[in-house]
mmCIF file of C-alpha atoms in Angstrom:
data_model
loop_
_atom_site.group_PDB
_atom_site.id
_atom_site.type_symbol
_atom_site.label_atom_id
_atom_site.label_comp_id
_atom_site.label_asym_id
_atom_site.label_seq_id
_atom_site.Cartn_x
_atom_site.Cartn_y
_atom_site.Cartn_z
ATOM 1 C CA UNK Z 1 -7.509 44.423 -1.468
ATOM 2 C CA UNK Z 2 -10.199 43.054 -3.463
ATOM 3 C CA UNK Z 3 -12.332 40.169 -2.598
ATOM 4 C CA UNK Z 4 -14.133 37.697 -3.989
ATOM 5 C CA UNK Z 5 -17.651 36.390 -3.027
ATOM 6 C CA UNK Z 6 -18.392 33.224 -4.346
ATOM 7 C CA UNK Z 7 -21.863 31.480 -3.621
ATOM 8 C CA UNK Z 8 -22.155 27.685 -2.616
ATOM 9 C CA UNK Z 9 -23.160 25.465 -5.673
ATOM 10 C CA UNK Z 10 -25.402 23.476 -2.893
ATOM 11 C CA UNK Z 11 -29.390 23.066 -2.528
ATOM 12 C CA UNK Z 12 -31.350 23.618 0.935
ATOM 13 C CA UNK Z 13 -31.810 20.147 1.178
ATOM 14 C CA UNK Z 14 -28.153 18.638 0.601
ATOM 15 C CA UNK Z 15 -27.768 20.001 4.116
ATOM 16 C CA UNK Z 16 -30.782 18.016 5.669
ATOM 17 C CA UNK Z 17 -30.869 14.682 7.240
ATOM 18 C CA UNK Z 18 -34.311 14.109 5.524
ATOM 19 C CA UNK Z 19 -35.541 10.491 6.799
ATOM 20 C CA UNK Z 20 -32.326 9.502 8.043
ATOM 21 C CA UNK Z 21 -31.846 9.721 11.842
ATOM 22 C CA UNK Z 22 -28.135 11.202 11.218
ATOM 23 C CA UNK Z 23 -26.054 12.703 8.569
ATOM 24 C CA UNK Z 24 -23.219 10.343 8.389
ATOM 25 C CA UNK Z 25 -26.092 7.965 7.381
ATOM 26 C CA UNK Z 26 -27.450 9.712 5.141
ATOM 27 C CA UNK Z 27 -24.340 10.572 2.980
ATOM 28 C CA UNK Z 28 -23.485 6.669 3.516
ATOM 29 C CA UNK Z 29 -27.151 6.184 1.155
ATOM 30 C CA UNK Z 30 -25.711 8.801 -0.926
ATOM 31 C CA UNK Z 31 -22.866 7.142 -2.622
ATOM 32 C CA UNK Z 32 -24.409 6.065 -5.420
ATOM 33 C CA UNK Z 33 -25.382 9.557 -6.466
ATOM 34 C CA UNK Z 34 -22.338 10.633 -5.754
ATOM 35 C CA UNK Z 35 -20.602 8.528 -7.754
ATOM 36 C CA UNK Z 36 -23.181 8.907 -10.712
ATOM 37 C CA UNK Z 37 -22.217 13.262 -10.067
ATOM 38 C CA UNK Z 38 -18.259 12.386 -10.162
ATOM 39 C CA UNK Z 39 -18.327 10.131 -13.457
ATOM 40 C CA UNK Z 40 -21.072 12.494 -15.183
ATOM 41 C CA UNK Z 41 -19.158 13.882 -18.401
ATOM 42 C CA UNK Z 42 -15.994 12.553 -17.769
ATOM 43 C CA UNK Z 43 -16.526 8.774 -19.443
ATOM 44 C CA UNK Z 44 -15.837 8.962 -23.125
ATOM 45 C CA UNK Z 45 -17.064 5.773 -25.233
ATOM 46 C CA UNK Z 46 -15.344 7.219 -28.296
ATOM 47 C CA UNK Z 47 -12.150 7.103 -26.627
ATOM 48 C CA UNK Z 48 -12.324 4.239 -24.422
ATOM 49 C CA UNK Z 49 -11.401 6.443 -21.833
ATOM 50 C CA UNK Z 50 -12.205 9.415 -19.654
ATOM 51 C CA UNK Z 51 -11.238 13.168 -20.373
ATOM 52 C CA UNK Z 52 -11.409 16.121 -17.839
ATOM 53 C CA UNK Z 53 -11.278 19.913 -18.523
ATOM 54 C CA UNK Z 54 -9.349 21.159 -15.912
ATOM 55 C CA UNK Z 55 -5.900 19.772 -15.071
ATOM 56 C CA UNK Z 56 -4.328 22.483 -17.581
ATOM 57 C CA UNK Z 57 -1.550 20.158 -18.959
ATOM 58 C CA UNK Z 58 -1.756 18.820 -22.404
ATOM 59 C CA UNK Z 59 -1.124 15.551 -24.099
ATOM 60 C CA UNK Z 60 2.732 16.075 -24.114
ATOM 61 C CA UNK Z 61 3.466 16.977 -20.251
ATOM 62 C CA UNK Z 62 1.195 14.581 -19.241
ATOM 63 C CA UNK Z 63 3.145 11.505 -21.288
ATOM 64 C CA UNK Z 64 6.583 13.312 -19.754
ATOM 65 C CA UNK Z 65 5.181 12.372 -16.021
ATOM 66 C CA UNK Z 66 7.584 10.053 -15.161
ATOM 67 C CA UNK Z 67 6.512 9.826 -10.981
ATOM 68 C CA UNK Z 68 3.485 10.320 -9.189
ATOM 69 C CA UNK Z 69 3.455 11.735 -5.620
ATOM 70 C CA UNK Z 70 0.313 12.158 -4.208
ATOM 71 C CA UNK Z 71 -0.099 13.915 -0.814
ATOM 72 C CA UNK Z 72 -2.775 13.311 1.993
ATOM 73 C CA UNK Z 73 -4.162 12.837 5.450
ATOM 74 C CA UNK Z 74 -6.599 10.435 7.242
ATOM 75 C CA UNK Z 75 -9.267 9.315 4.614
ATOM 76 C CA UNK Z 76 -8.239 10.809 1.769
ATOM 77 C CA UNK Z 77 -4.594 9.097 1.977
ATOM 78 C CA UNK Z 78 -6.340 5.974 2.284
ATOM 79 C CA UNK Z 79 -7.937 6.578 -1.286
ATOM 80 C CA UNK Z 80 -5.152 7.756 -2.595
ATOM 81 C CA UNK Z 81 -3.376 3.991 -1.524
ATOM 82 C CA UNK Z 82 -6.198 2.683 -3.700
ATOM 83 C CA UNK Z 83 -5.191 5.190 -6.571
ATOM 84 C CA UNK Z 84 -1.638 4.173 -5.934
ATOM 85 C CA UNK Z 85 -2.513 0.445 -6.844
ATOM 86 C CA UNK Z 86 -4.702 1.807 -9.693
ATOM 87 C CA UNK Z 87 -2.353 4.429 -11.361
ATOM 88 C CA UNK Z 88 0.485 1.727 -11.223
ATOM 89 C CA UNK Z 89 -1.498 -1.152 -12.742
ATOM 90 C CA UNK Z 90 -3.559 0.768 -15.799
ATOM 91 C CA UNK Z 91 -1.178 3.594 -16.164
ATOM 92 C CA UNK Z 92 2.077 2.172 -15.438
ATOM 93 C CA UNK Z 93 3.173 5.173 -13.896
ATOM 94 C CA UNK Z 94 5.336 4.722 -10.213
ATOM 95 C CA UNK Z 95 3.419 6.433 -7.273
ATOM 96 C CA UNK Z 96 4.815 7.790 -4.035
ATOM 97 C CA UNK Z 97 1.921 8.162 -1.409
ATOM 98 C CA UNK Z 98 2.679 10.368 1.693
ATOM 99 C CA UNK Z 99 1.220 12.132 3.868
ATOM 100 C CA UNK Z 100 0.681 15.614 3.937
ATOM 101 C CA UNK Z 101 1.506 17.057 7.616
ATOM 102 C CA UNK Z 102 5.005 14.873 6.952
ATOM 103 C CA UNK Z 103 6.050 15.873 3.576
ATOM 104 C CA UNK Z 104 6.194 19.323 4.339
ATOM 105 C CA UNK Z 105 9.431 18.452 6.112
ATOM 106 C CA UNK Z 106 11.253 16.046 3.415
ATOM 107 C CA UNK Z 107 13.194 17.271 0.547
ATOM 108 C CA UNK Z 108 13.345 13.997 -1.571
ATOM 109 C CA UNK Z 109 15.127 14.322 -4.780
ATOM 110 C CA UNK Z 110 12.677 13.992 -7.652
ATOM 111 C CA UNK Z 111 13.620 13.942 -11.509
ATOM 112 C CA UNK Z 112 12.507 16.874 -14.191
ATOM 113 C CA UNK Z 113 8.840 15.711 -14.783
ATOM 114 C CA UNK Z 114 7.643 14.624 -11.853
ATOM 115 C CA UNK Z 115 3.397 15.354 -11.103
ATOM 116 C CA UNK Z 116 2.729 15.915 -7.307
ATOM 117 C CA UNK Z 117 -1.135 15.132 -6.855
ATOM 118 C CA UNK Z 118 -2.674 16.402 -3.553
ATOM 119 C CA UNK Z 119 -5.113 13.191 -3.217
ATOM 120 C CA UNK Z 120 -8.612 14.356 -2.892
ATOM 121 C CA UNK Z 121 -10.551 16.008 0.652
ATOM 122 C CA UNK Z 122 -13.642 17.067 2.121
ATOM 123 C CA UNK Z 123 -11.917 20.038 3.963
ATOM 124 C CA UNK Z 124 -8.753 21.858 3.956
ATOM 125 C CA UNK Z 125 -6.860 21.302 6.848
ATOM 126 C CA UNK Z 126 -3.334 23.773 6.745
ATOM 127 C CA UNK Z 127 -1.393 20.701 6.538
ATOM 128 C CA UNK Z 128 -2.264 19.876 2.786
ATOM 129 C CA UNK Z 129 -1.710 22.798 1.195
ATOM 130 C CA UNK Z 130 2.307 23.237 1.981
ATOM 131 C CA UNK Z 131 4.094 19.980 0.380
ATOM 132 C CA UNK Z 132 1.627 21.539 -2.696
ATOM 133 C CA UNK Z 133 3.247 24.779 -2.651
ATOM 134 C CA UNK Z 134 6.532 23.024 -2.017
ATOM 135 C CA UNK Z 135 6.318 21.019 -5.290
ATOM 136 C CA UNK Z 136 5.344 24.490 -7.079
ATOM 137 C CA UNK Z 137 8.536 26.307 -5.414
ATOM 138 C CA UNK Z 138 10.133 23.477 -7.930
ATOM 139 C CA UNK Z 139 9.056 23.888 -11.291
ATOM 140 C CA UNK Z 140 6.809 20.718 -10.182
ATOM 141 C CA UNK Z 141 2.956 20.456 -12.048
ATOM 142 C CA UNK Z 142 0.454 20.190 -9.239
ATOM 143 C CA UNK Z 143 -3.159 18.883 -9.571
ATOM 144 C CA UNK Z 144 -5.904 19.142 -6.997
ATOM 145 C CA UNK Z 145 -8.481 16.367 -6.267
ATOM 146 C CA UNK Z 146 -10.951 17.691 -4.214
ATOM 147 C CA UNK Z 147 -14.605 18.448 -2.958
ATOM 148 C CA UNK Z 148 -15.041 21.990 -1.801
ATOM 149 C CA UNK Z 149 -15.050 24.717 -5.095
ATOM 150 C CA UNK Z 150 -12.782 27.630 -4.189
ATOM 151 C CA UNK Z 151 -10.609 25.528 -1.432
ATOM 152 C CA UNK Z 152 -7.099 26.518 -0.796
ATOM 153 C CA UNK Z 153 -5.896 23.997 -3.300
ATOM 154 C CA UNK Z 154 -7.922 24.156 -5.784
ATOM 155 C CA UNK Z 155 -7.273 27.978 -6.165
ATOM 156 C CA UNK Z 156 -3.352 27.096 -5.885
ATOM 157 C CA UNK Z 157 -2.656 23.682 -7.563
ATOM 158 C CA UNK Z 158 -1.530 24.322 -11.464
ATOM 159 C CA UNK Z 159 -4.778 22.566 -12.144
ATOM 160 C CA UNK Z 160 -7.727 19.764 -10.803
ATOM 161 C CA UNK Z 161 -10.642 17.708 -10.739
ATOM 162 C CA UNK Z 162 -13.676 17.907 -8.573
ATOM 163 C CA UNK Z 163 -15.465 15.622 -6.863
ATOM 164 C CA UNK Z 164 -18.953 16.940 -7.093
ATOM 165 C CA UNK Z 165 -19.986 14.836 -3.812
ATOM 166 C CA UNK Z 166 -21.642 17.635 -2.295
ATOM 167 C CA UNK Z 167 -22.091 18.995 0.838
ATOM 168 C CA UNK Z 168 -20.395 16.178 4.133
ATOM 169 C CA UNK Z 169 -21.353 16.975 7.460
ATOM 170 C CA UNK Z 170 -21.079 14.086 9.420
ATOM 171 C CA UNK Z 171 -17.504 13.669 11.141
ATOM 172 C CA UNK Z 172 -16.692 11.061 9.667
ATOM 173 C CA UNK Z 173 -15.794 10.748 5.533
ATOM 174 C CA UNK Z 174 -17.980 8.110 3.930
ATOM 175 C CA UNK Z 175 -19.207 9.527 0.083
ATOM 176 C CA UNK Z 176 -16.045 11.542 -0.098
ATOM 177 C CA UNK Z 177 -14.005 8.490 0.388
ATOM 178 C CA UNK Z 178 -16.068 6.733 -2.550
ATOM 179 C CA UNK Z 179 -15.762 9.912 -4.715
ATOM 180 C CA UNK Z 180 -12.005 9.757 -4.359
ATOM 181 C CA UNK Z 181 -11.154 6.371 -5.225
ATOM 182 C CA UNK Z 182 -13.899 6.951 -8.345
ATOM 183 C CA UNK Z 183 -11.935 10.036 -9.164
ATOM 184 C CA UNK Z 184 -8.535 8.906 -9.294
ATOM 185 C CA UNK Z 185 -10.047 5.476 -10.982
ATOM 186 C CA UNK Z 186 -10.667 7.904 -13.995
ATOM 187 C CA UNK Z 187 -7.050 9.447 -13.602
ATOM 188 C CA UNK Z 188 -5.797 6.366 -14.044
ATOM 189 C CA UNK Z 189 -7.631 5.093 -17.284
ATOM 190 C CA UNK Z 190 -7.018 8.578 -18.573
ATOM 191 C CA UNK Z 191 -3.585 8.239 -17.923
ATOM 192 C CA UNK Z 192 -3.239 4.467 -19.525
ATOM 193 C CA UNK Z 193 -5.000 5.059 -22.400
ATOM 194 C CA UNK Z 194 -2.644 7.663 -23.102
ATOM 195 C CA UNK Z 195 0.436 5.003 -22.509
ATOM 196 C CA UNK Z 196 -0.437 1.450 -23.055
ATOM 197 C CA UNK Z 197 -3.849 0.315 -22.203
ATOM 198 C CA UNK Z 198 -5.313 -0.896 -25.092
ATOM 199 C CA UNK Z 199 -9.027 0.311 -26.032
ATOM 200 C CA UNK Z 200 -10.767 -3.207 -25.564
ATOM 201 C CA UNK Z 201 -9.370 -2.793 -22.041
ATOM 202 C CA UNK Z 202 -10.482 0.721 -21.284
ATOM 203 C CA UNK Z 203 -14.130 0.029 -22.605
ATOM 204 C CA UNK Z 204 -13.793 -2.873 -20.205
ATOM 205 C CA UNK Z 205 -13.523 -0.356 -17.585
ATOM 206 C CA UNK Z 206 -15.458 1.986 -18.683
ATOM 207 C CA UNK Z 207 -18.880 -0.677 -18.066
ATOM 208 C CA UNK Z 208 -17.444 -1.504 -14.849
ATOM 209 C CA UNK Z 209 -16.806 2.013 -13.341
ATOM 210 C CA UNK Z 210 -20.874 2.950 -14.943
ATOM 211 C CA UNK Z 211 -21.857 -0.355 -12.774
ATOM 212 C CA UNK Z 212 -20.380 0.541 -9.539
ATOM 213 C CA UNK Z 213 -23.633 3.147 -8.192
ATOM 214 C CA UNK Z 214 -26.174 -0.318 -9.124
ATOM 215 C CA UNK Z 215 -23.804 -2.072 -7.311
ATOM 216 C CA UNK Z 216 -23.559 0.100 -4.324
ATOM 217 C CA UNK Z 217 -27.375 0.560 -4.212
ATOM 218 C CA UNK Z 218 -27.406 -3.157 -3.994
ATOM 219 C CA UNK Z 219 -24.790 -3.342 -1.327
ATOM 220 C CA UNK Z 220 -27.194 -0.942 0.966
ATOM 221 C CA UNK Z 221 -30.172 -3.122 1.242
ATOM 222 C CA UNK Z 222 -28.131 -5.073 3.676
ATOM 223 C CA UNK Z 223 -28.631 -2.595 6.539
ATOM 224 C CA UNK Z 224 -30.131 -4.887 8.546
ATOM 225 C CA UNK Z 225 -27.969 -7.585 8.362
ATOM 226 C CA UNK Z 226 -25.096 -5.111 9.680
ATOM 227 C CA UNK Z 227 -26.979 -3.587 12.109
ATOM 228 C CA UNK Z 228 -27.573 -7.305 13.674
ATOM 229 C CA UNK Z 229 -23.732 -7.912 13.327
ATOM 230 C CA UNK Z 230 -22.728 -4.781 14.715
ATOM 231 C CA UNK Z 231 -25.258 -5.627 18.344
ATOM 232 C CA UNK Z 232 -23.670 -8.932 18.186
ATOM 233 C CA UNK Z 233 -20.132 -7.492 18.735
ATOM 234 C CA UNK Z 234 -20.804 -4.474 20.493
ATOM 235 C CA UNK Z 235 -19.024 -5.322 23.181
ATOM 236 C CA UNK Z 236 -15.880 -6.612 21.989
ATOM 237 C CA UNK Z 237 -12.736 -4.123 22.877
ATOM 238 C CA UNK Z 238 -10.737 -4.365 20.074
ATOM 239 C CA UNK Z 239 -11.445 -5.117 15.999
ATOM 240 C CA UNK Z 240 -8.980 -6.133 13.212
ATOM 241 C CA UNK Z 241 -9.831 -5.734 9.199
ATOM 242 C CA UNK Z 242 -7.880 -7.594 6.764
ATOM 243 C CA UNK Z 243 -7.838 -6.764 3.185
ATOM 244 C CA UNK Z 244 -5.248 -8.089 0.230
ATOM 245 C CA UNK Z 245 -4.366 -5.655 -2.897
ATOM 246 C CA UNK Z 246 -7.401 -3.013 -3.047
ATOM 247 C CA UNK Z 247 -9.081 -3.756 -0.289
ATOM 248 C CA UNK Z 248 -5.889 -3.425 1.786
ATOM 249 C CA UNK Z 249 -6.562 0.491 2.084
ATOM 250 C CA UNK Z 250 -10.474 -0.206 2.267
ATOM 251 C CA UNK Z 251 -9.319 -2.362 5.417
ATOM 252 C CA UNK Z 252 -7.390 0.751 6.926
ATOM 253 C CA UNK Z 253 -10.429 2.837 6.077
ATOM 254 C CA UNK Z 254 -12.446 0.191 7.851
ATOM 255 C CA UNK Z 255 -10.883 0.434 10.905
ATOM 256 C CA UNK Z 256 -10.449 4.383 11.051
ATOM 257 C CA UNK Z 257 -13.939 4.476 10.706
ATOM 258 C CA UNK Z 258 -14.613 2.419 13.401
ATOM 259 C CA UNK Z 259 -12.529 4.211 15.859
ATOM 260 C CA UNK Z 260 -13.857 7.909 14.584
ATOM 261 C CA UNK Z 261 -17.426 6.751 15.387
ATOM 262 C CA UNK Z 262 -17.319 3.970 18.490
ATOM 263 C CA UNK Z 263 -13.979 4.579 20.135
ATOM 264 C CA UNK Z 264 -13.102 1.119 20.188
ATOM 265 C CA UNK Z 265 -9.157 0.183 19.330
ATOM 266 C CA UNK Z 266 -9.326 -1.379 15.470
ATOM 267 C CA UNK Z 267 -6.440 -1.823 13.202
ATOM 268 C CA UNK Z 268 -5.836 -2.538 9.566
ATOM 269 C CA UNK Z 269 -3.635 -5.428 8.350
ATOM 270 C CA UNK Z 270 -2.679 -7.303 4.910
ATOM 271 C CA UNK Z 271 -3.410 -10.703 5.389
ATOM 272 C CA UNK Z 272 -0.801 -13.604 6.217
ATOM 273 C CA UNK Z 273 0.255 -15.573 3.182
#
């Protein structure tokens, strides 16, 4: 038996609160970085588009991909709800989201060409990894979309993209989350340009997706504005997000953060008509 030591790509200080009085706020303030790390190399003006180097399928399987299935629990299957919307609108590809700890135990029928895309995560729970090895048993290409170098998935999946978030310690998900929906963002536009979206539209993209981290930054100077919201409500026993389209999933997120950190009942919902 041989192993393998491999070192953590990680700095003393990725693992330190630094000024912030806990870790989930700190990687909350690092989003924008993160974001900056998970585009960095991947945007190509040329193109209109983004490239990556390591889902090992070229030009031709990728066009065959006739269904998307991506695979997930908690947080990351509420990015990969956002990537559903995302890979159906610019790519024009159907998507299948399920999650992981259930799909072990389907057999769905699937056609030749298929692409089963563990969506991405922070750790590696045992649940995630079997519908992946499932899909392989088939003759099925399998990408990984993920944080953690060497995981269980990224070792097995046919091929991947990392997030490059860094280290999260707090409980709860918060720049991983961001990463994700960045991450399969790029997928997407990758995967349209390759179909039918024209170039005008990707390089439309393109300024918005370099935009987002300003935009973010921006976003966090209202700290104390939500910190005065959240003593206003403090007491209330139960909380309800609505979102539409996107921010449908972003209102799921909402409220599973929410009961991960306060224990106080909150649910998701699409808005009435």
């Amino acid at each position: 038996m041989e192993v393998c030591v491999q070192g953590l790509d990680w700095e003393p200080e990725d693992t330190d609160k630094g000024i912030f009085e806990h870790y989930m706020l700190k990687e909350i303030y690092e989003q924008p970085e993160a974001l900056e790390n998970a585009m960095r190399g991947r945007l190509n003006d040329a193109d209109a588009g983004a490239h990556f180097g390591g889902l090992n399928l070229d030009t031709q399987q990728l066009r065959r991909i006739d269904r998307v299935i991506m695979t997930a629990c908690g947080t990351s299957y509420h990015a990969a709800l956002v990537g559903e919307y995302l890979f159906e609108e610019l790519a024009r590809m159907p998507v299948e989201v399920e999650y992981a700890s259930e799909f072990r135990y389907r057999n769905p029928p699937s056609t030749a060409t298929p692409s089963s895309s563990p969506s991405p995560s922070r750790a590696r729970p045992p649940t995630r990894w079997p519908p992946c090895a499932s899909r392989k048993r088939k003759g099925h290409p399998t990408l990984s979309v993920c944080n953690v170098v060497g995981s269980t998935i990224a070792r097995e999946a046919d091929g991947g993209v990392y997030l490059h978030a860094g280290p999260e310690i707090g409980v709860a998900s918060t720049k991983a989350f961001t990463s994700q929906v960045m991450v399969l963002a790029m997928l997407a536009l990758y995967l349209g340009r390759m179909r039918h979206l024209s170039s005008i539209q990707g390089g439309r993209m393109l300024a918005e997706l370099r935009a987002i981290p300003d935009l973010i930054r921006h976003t966090l100077g209202c700290h104390g504005t939500v910190r005065r919201v959240a003593e206003r409500y403090c007491d209330a026993s139960n909380f309800f997000y609505l979102g539409r389209q996107y921010l449908y999933p972003v209102a799921l997120e909402g409220a599973l953060k929410l009961k991960e950190i306060s224990y106080i009942h909150a649910e998701g919902y699409p808005p009435p008509r």
